[in-house]
MMTF fields as JSON, N, C-alpha, C and O atoms, coordinates in Angstrom:
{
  "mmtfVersion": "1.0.0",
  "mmtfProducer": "UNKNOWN",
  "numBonds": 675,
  "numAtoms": 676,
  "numGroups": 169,
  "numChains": 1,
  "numModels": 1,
  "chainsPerModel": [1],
  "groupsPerChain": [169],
  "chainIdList": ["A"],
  "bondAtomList": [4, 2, 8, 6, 12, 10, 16, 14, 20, 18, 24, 22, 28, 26, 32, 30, 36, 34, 40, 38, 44, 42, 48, 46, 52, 50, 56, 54, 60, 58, 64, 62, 68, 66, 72, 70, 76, 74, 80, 78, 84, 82, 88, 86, 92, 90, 96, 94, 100, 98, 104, 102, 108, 106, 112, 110, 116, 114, 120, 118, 124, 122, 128, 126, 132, 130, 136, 134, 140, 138, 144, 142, 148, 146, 152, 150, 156, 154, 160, 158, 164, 162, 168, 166, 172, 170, 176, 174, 180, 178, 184, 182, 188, 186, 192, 190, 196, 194, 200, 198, 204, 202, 208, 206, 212, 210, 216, 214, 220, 218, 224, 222, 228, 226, 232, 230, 236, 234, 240, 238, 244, 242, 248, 246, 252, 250, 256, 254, 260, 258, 264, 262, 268, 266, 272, 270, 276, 274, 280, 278, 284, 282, 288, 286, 292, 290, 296, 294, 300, 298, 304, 302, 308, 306, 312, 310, 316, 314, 320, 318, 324, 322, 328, 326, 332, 330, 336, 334, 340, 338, 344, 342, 348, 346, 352, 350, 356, 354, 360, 358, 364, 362, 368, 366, 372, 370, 376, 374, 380, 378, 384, 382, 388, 386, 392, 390, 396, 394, 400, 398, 404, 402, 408, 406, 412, 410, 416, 414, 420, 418, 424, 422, 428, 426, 432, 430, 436, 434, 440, 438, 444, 442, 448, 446, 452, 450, 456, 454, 460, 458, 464, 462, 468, 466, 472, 470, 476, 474, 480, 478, 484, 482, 488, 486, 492, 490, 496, 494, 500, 498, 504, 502, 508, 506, 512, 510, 516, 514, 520, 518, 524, 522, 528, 526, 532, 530, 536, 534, 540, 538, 544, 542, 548, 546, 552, 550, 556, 554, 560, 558, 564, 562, 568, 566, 572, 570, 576, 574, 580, 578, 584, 582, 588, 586, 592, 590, 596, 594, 600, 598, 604, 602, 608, 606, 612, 610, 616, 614, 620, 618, 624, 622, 628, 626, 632, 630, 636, 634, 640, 638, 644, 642, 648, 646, 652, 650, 656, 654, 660, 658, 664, 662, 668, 666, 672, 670],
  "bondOrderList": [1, 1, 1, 1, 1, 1, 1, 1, 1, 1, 1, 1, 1, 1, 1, 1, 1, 1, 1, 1, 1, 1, 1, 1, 1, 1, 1, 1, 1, 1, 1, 1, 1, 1, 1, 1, 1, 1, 1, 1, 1, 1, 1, 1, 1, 1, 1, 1, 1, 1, 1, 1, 1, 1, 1, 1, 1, 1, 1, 1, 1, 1, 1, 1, 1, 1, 1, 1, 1, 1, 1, 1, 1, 1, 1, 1, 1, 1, 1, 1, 1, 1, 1, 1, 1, 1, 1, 1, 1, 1, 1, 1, 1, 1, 1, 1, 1, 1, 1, 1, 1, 1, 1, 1, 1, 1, 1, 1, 1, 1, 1, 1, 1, 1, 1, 1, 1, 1, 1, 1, 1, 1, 1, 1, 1, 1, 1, 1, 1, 1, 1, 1, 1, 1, 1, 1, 1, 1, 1, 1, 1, 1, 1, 1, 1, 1, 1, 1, 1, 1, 1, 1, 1, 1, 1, 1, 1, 1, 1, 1, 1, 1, 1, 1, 1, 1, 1, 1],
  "groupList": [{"groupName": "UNK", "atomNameList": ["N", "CA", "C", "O"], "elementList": ["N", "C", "C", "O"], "formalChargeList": [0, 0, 0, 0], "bondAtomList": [1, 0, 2, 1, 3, 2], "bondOrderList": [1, 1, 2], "singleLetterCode": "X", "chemCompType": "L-PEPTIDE LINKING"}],
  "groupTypeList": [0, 0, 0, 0, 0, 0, 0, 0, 0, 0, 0, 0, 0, 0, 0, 0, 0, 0, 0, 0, 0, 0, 0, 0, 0, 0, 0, 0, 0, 0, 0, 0, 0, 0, 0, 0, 0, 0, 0, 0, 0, 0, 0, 0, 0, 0, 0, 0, 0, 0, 0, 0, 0, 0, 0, 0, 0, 0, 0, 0, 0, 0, 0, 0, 0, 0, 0, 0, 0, 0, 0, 0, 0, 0, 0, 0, 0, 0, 0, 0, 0, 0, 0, 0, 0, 0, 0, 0, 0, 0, 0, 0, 0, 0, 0, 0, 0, 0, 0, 0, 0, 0, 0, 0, 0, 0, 0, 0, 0, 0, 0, 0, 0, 0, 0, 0, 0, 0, 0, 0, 0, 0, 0, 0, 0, 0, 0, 0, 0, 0, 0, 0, 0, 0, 0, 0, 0, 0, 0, 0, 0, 0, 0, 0, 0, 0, 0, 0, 0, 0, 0, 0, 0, 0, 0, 0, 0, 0, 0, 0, 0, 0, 0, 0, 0, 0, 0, 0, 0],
  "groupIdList": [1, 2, 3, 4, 5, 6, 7, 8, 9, 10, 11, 12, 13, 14, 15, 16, 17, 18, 19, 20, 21, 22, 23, 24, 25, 26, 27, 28, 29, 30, 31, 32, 33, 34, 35, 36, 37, 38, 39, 40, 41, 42, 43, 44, 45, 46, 47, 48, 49, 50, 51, 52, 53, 54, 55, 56, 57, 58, 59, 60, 61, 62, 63, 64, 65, 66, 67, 68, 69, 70, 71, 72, 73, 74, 75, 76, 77, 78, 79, 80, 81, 82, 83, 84, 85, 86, 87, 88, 89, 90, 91, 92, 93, 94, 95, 96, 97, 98, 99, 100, 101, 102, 103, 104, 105, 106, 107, 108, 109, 110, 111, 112, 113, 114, 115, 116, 117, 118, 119, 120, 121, 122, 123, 124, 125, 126, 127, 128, 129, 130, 131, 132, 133, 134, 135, 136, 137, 138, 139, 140, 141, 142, 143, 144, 145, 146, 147, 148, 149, 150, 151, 152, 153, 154, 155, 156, 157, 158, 159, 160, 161, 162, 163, 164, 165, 166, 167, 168, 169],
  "secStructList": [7, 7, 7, 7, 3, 3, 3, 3, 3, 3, 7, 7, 2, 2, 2, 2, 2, 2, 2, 2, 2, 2, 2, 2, 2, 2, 2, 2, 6, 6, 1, 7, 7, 7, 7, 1, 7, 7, 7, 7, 7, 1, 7, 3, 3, 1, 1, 7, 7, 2, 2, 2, 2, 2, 2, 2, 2, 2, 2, 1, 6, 6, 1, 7, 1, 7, 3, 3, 3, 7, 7, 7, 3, 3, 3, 3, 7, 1, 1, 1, 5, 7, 3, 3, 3, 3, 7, 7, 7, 7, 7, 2, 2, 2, 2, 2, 2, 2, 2, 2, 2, 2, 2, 1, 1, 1, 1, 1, 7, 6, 6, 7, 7, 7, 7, 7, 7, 3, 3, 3, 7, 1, 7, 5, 6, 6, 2, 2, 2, 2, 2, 2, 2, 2, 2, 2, 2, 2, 7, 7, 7, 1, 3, 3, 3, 7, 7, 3, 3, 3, 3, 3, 3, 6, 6, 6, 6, 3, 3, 3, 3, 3, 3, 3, 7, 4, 4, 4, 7],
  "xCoordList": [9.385, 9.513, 8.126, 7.262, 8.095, 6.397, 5.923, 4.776, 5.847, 5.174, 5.712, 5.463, 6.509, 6.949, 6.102, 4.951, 6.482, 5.571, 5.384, 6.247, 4.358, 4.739, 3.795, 2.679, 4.604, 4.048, 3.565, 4.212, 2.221, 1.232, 0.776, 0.701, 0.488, -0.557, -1.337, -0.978, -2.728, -4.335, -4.738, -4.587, -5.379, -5.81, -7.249, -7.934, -7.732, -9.36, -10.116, -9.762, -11.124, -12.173, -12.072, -11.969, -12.149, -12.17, -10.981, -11.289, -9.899, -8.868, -8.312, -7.53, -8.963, -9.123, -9.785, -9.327, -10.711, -11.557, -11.21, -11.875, -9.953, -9.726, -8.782, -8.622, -7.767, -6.411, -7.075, -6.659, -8.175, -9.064, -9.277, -8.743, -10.382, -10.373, -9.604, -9.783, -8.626, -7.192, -6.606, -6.016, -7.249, -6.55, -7.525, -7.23, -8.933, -9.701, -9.601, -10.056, -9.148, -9.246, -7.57, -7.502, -6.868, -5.614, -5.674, -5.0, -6.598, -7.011, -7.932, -7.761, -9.029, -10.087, -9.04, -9.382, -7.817, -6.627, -5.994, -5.121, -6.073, -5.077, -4.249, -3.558, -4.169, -2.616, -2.844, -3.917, -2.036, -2.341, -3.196, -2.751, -4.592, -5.314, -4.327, -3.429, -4.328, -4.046, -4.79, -5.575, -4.444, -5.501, -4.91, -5.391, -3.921, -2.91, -4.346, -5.266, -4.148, -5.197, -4.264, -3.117, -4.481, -3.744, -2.924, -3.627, -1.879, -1.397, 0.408, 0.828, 0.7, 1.651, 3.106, 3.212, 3.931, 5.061, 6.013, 6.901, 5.649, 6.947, 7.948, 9.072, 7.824, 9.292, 8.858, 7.897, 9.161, 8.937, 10.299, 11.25, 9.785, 10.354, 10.371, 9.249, 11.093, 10.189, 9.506, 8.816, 9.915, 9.239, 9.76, 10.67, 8.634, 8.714, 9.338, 8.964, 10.362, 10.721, 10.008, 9.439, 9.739, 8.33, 8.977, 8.332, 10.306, 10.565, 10.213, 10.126, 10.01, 9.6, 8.381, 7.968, 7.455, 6.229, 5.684, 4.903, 6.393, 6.258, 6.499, 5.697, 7.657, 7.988, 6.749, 6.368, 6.242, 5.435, 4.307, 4.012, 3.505, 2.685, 2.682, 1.623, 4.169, 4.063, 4.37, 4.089, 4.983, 5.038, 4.282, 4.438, 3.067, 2.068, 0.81, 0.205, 0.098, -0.779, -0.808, -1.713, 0.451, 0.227, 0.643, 0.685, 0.954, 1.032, 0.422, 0.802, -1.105, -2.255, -3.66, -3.982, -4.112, -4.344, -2.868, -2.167, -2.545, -0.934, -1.665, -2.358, -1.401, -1.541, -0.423, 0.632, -0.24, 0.918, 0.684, -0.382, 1.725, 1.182, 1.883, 3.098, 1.423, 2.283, 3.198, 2.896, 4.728, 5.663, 6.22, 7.209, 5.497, 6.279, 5.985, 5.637, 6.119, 6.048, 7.658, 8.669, 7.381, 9.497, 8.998, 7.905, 9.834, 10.02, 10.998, 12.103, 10.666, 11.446, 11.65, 10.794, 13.025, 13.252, 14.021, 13.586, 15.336, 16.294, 15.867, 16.776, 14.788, 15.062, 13.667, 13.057, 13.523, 11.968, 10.79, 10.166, 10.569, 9.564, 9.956, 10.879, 9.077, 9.405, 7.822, 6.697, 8.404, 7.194, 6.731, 7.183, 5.871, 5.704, 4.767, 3.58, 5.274, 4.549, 4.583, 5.419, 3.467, 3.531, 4.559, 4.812, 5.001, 6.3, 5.786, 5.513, 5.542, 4.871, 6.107, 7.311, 5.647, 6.341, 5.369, 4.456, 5.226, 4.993, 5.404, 6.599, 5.052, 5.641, 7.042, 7.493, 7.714, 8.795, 8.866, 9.578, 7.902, 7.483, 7.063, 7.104, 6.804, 6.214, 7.67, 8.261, 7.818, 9.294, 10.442, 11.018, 10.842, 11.632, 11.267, 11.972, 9.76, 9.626, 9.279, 9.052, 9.105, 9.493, 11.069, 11.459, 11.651, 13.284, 13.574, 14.11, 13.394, 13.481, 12.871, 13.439, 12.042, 11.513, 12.157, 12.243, 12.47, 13.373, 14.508, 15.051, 15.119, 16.735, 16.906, 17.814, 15.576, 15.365, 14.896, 14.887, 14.712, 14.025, 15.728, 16.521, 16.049, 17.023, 17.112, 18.239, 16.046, 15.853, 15.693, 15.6, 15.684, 14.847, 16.229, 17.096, 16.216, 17.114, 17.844, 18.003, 18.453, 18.592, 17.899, 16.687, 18.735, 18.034, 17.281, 17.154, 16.452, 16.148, 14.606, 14.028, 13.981, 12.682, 12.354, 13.125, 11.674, 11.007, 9.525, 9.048, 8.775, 7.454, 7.028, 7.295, 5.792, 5.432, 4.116, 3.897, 3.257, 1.863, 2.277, 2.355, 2.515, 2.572, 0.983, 0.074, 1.265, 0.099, 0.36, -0.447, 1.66, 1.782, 2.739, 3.851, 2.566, 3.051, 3.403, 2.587, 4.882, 5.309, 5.547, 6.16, 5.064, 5.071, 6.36, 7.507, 5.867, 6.72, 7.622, 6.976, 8.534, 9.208, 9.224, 9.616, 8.74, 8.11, 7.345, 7.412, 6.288, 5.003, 5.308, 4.558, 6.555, 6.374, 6.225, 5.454, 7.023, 6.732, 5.02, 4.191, 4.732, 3.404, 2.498, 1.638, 2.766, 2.389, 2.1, 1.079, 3.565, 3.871, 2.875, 2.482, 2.714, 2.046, 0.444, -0.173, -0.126, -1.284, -1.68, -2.68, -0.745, -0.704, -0.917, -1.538, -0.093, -0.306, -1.396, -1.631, -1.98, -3.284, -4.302, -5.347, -4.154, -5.497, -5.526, -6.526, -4.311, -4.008, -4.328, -5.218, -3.542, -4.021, -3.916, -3.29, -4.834, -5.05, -3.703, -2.818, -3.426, -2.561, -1.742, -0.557, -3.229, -3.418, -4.076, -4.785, -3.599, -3.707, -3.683, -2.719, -5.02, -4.996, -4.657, -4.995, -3.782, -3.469, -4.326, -3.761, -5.163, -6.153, -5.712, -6.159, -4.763, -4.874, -3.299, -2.635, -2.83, -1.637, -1.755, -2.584, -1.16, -1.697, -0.118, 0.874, -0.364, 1.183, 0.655, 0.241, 0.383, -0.024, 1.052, 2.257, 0.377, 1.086, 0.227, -0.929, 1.014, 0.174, -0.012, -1.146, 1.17, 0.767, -0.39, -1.101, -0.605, -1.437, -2.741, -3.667, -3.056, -3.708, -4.179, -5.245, -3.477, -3.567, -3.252, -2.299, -4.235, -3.506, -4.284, -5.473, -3.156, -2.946, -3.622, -2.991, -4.503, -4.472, -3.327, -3.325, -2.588, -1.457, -2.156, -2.457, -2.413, -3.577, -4.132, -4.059, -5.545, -6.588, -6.976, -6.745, -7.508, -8.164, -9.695, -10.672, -9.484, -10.87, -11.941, -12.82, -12.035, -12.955, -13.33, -14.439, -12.266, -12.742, -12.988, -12.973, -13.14, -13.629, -14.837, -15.37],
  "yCoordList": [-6.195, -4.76, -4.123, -4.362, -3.456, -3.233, -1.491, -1.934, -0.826, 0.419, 1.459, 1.498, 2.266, 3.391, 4.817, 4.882, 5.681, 6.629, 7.782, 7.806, 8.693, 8.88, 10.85, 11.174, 11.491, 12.964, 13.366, 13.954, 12.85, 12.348, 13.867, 14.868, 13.725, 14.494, 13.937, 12.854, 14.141, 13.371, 14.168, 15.37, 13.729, 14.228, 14.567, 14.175, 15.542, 15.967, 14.529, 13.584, 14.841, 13.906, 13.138, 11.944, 14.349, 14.03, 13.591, 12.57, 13.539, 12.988, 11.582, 10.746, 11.611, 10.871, 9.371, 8.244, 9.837, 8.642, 8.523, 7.73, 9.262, 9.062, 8.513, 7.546, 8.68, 7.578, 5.87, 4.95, 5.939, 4.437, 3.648, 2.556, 4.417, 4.129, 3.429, 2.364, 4.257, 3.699, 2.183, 1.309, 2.486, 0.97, -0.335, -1.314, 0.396, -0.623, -0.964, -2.072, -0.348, -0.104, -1.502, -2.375, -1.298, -1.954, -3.198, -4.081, -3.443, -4.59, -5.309, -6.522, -4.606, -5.567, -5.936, -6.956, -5.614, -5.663, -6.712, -6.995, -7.671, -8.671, -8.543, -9.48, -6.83, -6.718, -7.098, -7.661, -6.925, -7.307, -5.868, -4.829, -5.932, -4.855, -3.823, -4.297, -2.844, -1.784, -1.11, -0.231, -1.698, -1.307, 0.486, 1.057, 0.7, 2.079, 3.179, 3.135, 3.944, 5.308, 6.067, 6.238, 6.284, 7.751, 8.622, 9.229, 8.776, 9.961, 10.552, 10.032, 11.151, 11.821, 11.881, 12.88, 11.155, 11.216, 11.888, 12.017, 12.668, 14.098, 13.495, 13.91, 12.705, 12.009, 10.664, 10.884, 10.006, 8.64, 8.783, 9.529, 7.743, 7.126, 6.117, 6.183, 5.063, 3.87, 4.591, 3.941, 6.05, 6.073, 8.552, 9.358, 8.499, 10.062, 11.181, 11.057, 12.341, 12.844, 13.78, 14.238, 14.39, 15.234, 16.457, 17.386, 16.37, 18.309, 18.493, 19.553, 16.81, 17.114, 17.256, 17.681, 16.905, 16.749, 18.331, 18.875, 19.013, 19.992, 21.269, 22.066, 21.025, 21.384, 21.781, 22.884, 20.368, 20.157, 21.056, 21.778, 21.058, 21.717, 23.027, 23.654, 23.766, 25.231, 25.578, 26.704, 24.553, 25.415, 24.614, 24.748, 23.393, 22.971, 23.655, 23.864, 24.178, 25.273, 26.485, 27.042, 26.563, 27.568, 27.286, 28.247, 26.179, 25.157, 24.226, 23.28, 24.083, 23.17, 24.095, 24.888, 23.877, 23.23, 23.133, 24.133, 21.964, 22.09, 21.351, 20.335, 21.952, 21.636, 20.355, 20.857, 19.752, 18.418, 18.636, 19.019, 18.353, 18.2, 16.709, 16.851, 15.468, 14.446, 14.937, 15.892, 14.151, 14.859, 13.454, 13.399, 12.324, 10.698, 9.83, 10.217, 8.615, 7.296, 7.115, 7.543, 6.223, 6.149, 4.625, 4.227, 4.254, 3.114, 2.531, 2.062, 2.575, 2.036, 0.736, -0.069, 0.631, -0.912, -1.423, -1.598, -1.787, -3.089, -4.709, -5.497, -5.283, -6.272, -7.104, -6.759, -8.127, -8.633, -8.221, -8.421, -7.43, -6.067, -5.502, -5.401, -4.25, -2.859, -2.173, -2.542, -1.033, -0.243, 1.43, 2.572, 0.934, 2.2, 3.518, 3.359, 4.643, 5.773, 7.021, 7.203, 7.623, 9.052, 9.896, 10.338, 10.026, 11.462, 12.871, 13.176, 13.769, 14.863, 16.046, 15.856, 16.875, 18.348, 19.192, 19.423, 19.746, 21.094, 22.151, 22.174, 23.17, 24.426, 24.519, 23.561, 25.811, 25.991, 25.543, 24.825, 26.252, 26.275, 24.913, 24.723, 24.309, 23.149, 22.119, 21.323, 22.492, 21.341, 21.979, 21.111, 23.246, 23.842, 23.198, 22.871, 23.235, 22.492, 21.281, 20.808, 20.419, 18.951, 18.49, 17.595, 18.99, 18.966, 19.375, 18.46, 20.599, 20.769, 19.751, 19.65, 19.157, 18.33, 16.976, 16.155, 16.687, 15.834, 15.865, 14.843, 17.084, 16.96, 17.057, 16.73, 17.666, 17.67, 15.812, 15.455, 15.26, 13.811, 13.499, 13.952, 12.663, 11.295, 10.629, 10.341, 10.02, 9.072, 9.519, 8.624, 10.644, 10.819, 10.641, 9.781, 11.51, 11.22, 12.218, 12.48, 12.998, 14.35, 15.561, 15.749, 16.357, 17.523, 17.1, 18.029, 15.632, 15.469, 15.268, 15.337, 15.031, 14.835, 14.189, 14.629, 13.544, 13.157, 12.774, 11.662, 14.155, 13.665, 13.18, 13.544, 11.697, 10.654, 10.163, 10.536, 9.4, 9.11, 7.731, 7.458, 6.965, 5.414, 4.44, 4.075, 4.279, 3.33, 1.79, 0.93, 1.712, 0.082, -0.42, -0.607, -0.753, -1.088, -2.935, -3.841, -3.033, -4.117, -4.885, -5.952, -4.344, -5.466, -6.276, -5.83, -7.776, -8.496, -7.964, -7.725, -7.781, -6.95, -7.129, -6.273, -8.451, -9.266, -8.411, -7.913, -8.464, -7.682, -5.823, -5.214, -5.08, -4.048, -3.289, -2.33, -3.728, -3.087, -3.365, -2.457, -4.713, -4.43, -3.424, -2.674, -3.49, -2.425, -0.674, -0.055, -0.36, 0.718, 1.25, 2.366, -0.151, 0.15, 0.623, 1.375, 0.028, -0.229, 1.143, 1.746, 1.583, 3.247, 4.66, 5.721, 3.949, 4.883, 4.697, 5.469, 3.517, 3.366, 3.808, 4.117, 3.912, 4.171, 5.758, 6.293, 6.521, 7.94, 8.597, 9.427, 8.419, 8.786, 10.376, 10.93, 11.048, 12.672, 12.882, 12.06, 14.436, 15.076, 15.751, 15.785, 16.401, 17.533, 16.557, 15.578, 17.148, 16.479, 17.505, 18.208, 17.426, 18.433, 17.36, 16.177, 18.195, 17.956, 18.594, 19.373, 18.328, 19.208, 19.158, 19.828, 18.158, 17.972, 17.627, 17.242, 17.694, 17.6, 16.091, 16.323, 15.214, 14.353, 13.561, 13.308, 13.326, 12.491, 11.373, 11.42, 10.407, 9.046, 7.764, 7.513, 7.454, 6.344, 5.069, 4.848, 4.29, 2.983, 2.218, 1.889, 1.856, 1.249, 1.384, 0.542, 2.726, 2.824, 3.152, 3.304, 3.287, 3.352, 5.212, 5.695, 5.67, 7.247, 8.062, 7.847, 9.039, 10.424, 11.527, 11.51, 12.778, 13.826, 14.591, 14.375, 15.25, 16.36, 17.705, 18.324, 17.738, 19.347, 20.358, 21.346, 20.331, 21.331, 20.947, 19.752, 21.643, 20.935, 22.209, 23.413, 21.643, 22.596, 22.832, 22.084, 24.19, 24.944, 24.238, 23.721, 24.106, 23.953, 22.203, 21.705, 21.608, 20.065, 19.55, 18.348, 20.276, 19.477, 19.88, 19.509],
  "zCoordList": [25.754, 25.878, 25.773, 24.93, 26.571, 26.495, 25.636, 25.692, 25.321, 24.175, 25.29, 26.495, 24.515, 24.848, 25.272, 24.842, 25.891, 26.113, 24.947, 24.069, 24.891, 23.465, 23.355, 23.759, 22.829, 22.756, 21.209, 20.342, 21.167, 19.788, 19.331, 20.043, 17.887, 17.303, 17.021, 16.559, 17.045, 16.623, 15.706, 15.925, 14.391, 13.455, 13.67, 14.615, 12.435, 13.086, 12.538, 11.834, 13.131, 12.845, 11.02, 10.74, 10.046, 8.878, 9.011, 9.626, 8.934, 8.189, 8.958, 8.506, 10.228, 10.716, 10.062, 9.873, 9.908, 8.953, 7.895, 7.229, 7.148, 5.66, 5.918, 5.174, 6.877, 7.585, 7.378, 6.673, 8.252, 8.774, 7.704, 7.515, 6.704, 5.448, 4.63, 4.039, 4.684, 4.032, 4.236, 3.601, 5.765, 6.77, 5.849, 5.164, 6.354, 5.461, 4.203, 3.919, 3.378, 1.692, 1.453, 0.587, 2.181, 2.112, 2.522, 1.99, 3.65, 4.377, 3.287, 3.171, 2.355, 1.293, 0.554, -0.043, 0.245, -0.473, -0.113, -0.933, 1.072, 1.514, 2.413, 2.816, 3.065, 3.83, 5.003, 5.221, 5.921, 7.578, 7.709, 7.222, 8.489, 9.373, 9.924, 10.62, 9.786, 10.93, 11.561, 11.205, 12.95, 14.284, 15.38, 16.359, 14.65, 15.388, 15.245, 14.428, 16.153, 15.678, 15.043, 15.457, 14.577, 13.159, 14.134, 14.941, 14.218, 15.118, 13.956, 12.923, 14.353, 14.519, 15.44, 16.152, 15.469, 16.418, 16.355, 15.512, 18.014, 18.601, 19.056, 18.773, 19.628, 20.466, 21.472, 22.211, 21.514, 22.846, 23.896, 24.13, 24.262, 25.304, 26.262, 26.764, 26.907, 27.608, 29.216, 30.002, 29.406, 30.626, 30.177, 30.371, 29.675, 29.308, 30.473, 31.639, 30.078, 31.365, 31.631, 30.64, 32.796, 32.968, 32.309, 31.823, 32.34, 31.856, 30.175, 29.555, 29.557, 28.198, 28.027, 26.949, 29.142, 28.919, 29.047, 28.266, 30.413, 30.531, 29.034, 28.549, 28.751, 27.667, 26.65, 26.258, 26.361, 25.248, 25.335, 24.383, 26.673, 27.058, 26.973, 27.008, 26.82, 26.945, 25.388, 24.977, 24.465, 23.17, 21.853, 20.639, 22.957, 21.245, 21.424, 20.373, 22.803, 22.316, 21.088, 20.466, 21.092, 19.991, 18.663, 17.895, 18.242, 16.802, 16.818, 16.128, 17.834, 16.813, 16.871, 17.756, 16.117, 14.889, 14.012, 13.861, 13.527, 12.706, 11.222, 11.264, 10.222, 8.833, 8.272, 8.659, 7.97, 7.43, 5.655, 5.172, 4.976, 3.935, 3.232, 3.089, 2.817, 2.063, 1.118, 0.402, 1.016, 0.2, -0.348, -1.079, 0.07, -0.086, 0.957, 2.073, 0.616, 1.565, 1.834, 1.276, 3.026, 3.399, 4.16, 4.563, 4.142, 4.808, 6.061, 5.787, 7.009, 8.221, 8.791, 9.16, 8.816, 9.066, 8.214, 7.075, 8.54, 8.049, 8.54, 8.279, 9.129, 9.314, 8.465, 7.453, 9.225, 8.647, 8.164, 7.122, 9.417, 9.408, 9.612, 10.42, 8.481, 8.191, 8.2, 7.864, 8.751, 8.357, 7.451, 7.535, 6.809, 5.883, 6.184, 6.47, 6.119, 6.795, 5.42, 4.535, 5.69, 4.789, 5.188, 6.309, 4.349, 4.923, 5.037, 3.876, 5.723, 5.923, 5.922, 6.096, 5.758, 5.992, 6.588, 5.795, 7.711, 8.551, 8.827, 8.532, 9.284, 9.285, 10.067, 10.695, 9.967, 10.457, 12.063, 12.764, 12.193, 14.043, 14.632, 15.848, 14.076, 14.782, 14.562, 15.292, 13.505, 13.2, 14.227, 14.883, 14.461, 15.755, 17.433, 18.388, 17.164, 18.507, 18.403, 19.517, 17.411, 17.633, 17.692, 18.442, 17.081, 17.413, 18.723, 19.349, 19.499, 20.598, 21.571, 22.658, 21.392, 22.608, 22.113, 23.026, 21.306, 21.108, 21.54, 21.959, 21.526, 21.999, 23.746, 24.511, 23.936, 25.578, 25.846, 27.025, 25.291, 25.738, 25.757, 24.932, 26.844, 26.968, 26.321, 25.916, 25.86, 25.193, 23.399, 22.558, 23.104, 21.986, 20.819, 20.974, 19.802, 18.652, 18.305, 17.113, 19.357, 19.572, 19.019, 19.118, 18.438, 17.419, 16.372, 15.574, 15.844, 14.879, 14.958, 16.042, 13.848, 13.741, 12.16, 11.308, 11.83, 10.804, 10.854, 11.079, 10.547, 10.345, 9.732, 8.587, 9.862, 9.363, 10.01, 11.163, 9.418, 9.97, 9.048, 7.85, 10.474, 9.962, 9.653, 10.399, 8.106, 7.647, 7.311, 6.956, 7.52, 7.627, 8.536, 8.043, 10.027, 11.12, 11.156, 11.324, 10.936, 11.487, 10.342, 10.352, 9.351, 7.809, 7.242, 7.208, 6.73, 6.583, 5.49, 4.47, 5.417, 4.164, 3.012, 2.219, 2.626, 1.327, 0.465, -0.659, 1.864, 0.859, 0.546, -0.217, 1.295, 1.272, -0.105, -0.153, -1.377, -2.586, -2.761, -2.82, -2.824, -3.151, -2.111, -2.574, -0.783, -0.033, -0.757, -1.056, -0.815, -1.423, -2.91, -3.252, -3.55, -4.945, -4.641, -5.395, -3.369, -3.458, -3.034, -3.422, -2.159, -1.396, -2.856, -2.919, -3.732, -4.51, -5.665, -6.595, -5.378, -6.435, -5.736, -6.309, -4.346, -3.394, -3.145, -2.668, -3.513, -2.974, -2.132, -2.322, -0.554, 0.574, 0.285, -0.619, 1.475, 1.811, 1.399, 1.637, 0.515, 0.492, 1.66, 1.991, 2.245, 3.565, 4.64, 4.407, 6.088, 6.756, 8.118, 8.419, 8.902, 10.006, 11.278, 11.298, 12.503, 13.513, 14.927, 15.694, 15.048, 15.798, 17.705, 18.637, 17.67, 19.4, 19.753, 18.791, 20.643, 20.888, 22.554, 23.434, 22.63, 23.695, 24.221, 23.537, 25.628, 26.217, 26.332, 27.491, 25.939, 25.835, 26.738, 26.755, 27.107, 28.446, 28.071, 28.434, 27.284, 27.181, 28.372, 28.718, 29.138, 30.568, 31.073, 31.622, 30.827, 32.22, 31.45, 32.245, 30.344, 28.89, 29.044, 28.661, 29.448, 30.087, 28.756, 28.008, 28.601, 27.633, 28.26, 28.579, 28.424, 28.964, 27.717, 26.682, 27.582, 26.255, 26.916, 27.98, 25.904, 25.966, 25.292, 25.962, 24.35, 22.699, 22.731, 22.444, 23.19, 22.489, 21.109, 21.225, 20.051, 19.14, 19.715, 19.752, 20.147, 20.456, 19.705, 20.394, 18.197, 17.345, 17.365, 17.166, 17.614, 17.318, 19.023, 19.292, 19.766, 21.487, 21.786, 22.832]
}
């Protein structure tokens, strides 16, 4: 199955590198590397429909820059691997239109959304408590800026910017 298409948030530069960090700080730690760039997920799909893309384009100009704030780690996955992500909360508006472009995707999870910035992708489920412990001895960013809004097409290794933040281009 090859990587879904995907309507991303990119963090600014700083928090960017405090995401990476993290990757590294966990990695001197023993865990498997994480090689993901830091993003944010609006909705996927194995082949995105243009009316969501369109969508996206007309209502994330005006909710990025988007503020996140950490509220908990969560964990995804019943099977072998699981993966562990920060749980975020955002404003009213941005959570209205990530639900909306969700319920417009085919593919997506209807009216729902759960924002999250995954920091441990694919993990054997063994290690996930110790995972979890190490997250909270290392204490990732509280706050967390969203500076760019992007339709990302791994196939074709393509991203569309939708938002850009005036200040970080």
């Amino acid at each position: 199955m090859s990587s879904p298409e995907n309507l991303l948030l990119y963090l600014s530069p700083e928090h960017d590198a405090a995401i990476r960090q993290l990757f590294d700080q966990l990695a001197e730690r023993g865990f498997p590397r994480q090689q993901q760039t830091p993003h944010i997920t609006l909705t996927f799909s194995p082949a995105m429909s243009p009316r969501v893309v369109e969508r996206a384009a007309e209502l994330l100009p005006g909710l990025v820059p988007a503020e996140f704030r950490r509220v908990g780690t969560v964990v995804f996955g019943t099977k072998s691997k699981q993966t562990v992500a920060l749980l975020l909360e955002t404003t009213d508006e941005l959570e209205r239109a990530a639900r909306e472009l969700s319920a417009l995707n085919p593919d997506g999870r209807g009216d729902r959304w759960t924002p999250h910035l995954t920091v441990g992708l694919r993990l054997p489920r063994a290690i996930v408590p110790d995972y979890v412990a190490a997250l909270d001895e290392l204490r990732p960013p509280t706050q967390l800026l969203a500076v760019r809004a992007g339709y990302w097409r791994p196939v074709q290794q393509e991203l569309t910017t939708l938002a850009p933040c005036p200040k970080a281009t």
